[in-house]
CSV table of C-alpha atoms and ligand atoms in Angstrom, one decimal:
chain,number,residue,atom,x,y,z
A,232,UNK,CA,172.5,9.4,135.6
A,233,UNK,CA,170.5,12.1,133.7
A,234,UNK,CA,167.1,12.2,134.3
A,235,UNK,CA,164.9,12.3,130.9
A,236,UNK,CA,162.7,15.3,130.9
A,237,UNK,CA,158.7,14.3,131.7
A,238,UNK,CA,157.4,14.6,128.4
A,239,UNK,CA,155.2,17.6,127.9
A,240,UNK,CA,152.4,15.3,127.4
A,241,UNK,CA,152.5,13.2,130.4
A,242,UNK,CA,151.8,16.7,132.6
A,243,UNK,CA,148.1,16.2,132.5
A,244,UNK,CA,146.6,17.1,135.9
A,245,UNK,CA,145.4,14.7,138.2
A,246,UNK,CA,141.3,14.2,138.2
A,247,UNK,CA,140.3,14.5,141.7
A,248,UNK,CA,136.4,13.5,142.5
A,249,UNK,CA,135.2,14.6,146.0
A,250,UNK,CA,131.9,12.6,146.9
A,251,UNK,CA,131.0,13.8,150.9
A,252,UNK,CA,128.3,12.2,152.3
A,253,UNK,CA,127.2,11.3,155.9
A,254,UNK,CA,126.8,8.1,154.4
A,255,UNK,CA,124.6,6.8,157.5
A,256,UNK,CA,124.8,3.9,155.9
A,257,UNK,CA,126.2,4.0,152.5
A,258,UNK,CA,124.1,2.2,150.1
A,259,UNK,CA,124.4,0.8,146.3
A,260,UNK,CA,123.7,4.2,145.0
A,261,UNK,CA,126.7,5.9,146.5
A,262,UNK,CA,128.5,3.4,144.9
A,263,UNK,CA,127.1,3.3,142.0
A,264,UNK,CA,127.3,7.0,141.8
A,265,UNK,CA,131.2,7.0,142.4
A,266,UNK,CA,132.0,4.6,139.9
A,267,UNK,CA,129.6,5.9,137.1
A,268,UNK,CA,131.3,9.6,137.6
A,269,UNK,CA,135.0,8.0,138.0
A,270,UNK,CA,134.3,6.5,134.8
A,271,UNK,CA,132.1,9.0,132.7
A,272,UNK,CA,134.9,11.7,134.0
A,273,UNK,CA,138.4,9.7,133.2
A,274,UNK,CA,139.4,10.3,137.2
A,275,UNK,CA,142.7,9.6,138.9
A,276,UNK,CA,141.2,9.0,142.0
A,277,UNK,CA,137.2,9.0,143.6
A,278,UNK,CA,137.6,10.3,147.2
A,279,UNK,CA,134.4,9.3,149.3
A,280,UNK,CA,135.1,11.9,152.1
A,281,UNK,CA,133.0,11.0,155.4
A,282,UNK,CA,131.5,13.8,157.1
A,283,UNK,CA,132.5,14.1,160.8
A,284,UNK,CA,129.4,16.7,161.8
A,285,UNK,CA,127.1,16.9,159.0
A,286,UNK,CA,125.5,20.4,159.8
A,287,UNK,CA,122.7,19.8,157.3
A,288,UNK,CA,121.6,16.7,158.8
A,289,UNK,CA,120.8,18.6,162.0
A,290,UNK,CA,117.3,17.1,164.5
A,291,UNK,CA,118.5,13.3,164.5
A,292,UNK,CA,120.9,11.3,165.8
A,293,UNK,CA,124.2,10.6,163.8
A,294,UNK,CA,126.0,7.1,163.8
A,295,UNK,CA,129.2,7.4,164.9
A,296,UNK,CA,132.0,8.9,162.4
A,297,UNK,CA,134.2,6.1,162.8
A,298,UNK,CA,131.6,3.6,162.2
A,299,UNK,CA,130.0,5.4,158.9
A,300,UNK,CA,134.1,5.3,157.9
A,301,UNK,CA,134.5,1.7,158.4
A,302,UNK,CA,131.3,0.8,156.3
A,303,UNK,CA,132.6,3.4,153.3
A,304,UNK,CA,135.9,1.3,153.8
A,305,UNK,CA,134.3,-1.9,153.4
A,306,UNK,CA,132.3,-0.6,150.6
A,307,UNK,CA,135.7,0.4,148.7
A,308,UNK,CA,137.3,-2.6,149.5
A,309,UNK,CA,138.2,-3.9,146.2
A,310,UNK,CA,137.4,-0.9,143.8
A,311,UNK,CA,140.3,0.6,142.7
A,312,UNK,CA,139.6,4.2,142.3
A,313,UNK,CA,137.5,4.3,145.2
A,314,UNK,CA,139.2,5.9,148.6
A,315,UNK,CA,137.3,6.3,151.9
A,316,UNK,CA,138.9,9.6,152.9
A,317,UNK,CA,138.6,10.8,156.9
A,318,UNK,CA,140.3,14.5,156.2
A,319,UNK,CA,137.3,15.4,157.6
A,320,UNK,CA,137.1,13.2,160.5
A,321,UNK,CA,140.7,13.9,161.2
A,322,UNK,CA,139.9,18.1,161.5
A,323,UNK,CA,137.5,17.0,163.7
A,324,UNK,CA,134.1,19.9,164.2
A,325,UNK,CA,131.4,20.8,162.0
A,326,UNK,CA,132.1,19.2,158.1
A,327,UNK,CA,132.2,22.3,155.6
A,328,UNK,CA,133.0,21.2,152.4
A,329,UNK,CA,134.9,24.4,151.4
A,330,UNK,CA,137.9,23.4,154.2
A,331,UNK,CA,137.9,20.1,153.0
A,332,UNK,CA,138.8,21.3,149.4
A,333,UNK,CA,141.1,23.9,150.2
A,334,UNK,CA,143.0,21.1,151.9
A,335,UNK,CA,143.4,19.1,149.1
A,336,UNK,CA,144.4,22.0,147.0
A,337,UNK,CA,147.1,22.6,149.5
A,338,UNK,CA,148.5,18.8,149.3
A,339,UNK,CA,147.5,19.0,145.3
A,340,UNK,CA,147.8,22.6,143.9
A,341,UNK,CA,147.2,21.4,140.4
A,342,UNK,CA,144.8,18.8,140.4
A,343,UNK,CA,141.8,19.6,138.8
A,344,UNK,CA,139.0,18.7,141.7
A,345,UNK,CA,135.3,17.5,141.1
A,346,UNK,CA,132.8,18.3,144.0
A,347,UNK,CA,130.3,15.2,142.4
A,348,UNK,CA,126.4,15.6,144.5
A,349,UNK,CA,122.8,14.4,143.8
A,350,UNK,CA,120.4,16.6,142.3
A,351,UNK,CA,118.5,16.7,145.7
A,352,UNK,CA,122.0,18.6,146.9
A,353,UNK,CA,121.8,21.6,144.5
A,354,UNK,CA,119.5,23.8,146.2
A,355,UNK,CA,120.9,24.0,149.0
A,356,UNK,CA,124.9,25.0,147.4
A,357,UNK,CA,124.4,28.8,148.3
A,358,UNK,CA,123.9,27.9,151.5
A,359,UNK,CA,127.0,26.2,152.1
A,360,UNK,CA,129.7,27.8,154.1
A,361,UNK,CA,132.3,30.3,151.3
A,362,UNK,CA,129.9,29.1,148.5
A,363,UNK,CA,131.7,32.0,146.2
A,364,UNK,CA,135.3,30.6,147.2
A,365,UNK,CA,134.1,27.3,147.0
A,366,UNK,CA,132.5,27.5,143.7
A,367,UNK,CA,136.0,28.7,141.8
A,368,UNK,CA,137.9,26.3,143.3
A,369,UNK,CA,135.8,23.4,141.9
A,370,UNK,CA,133.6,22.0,139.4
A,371,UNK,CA,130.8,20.9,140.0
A,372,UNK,CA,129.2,17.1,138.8
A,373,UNK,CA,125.3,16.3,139.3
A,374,UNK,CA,123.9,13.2,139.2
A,375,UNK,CA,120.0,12.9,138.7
A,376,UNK,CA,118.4,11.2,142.0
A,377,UNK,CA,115.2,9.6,141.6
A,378,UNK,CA,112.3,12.2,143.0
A,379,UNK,CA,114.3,14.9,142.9
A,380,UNK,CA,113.8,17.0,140.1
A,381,UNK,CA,116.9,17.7,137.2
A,382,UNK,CA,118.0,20.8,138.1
A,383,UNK,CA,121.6,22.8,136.6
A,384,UNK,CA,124.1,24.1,138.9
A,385,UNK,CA,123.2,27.4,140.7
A,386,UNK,CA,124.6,31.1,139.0
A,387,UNK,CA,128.3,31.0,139.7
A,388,UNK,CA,129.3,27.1,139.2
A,389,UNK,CA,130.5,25.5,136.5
A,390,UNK,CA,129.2,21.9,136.3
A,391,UNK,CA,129.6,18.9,134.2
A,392,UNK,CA,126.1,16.9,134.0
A,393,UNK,CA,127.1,13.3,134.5
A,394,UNK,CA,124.0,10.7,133.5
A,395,UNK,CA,124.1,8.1,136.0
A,396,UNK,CA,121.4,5.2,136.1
A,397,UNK,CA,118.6,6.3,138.6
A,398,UNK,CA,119.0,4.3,141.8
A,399,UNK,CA,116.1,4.5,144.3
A,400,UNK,CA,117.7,4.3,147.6
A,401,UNK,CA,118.2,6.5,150.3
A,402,UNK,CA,120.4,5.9,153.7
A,403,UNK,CA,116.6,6.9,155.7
A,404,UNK,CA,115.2,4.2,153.8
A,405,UNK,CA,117.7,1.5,155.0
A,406,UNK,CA,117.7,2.7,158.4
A,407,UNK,CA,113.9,2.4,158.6
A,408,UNK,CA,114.3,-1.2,156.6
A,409,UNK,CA,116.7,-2.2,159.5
A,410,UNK,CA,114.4,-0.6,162.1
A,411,UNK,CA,111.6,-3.1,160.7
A,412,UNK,CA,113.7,-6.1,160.5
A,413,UNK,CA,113.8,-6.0,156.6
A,414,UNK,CA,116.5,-7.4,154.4
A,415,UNK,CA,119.1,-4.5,152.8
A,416,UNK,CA,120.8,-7.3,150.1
A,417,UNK,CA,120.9,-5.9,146.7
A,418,UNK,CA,120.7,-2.2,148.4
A,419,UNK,CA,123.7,-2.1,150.7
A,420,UNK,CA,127.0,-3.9,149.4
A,421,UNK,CA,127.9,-7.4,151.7
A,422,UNK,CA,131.1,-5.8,153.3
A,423,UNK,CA,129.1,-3.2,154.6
A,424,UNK,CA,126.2,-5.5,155.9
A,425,UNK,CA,128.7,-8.0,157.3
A,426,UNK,CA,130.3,-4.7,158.9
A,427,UNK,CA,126.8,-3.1,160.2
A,428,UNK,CA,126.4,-6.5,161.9
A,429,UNK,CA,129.8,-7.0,162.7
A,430,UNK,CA,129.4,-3.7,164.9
A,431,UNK,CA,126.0,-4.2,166.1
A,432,UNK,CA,125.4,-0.6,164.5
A,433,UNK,CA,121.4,0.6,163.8
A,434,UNK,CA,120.5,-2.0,167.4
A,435,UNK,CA,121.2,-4.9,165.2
A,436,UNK,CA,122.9,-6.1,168.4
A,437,UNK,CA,119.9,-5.9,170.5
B,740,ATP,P1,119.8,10.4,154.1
B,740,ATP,O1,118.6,9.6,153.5
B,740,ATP,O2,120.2,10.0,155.5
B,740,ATP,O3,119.6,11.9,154.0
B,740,ATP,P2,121.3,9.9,151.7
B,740,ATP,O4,120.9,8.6,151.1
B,740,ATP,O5,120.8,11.2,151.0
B,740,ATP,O6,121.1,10.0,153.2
B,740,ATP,P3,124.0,11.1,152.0
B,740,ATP,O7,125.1,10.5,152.7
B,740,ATP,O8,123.3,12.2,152.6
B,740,ATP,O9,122.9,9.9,151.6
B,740,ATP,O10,124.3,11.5,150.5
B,740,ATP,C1,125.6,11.8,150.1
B,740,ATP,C2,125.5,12.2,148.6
B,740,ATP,O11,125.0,11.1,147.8
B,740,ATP,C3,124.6,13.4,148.3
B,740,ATP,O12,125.2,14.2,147.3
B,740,ATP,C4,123.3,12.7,147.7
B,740,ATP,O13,122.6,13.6,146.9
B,740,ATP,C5,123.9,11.5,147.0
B,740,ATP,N1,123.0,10.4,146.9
B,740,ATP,C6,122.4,9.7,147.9
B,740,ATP,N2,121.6,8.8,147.4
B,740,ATP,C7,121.6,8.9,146.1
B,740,ATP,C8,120.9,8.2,145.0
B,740,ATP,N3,120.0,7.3,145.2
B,740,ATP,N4,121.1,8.6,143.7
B,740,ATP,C9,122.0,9.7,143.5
B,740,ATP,N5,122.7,10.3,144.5
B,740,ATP,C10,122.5,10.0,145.7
């Protein structure tokens, strides 16, 4: 059998968004996020990549990795498009986002990759670990967080701005709602309440 040549037009590179969060829990925002950006951008895929040891989110106590991945899974469930992703979970350690990429580049080397983060995010870039290797590996997409000022990517990036609907939830928000006994319906997606409860996570086993 010959094989017909891939026509010169079907090469287009795969659209790779990488949305990392601690997501402790993730909310209707995250989700919103992801499938406003999947969309706006024309992506192949919308990785929501779970960070194992979120070094910025240092001085409080951290769910459990595998129970933040099992509420991004049930948030997923049924969005195409949208993958819970554990790479980072699976290397185990302290989550830099710079090893996560260049291990995707490795299993993709010509995927065009989209580092997608809230405006709240931006200020902090230079601090992340290889910011300058980091920065040419990826472009960078910000979406506009309520109380956080619009701000453009810092020297260095190239960035795509991305207008998402404003969304005014936070994942220290929910956690103090759940601390106080209040409801999280319209904020957190069912699967991931039915899983929260399912787990007993945030003492709602007590
Ligand atoms: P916490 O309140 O615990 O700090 P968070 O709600 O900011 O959590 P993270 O998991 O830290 O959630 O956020 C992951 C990514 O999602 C970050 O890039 C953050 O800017 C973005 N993000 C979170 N909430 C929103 C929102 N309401 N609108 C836009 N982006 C958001």
């Amino acid at each position: 059998m010959v094989r017909e040549a891939v026509p010169e037009a079907a090469r287009v590179a795969t659209r790779i968004g990488i949305f990392g969060g601690t997501f402790d829990p993730i909310h209707c925002a995250h989700v919103e996020v992801a499938e406003a950006v999947r969309q706006a951008l024309g992506l192949d895929r919308m990785l929501l990549v779970v960070a194992n040891e979120p070094w910025q989110k240092q001085g409080r106590p951290v769910t459990p990795a595998e129970d933040r991945y099992a509420m991004v899974a049930a948030a997923a469930e049924g969005r195409p498009g949208l993958e819970p992703c554990r790479m980072e979970i699976d290397r185990g350690g302290p989550s830099y986002t710079i090893d996560t990429v260049e291990q995707l580049r490795r299993l993709e080397p010509q995927a065009v990759l989209i580092l997608v983060v809230g405006s709240d995010v931006v200020a902090e870039l230079p601090t992340w670990k290889d910011e300058p290797a980091l920065r040419d590996l990826v472009t960078l997409a910000v979406v506009g967080r309520p109380g956080a000022p619009r701000v453009a990517p810092p020297p260095g990036w190239h960035g795509v701005d991305v207008s998402v609907a404003p969304f005014d939830v936070s994942s220290t928000e929910l956690r103090r709602r759940i601390e106080a006994g209040e409801p999280l319906a319209g904020l957190v997606p069912d699967p991931v309440i039915h899983c929260i409860v399912q787990r007993g996570l945030y003492a709602t086993g007590r």
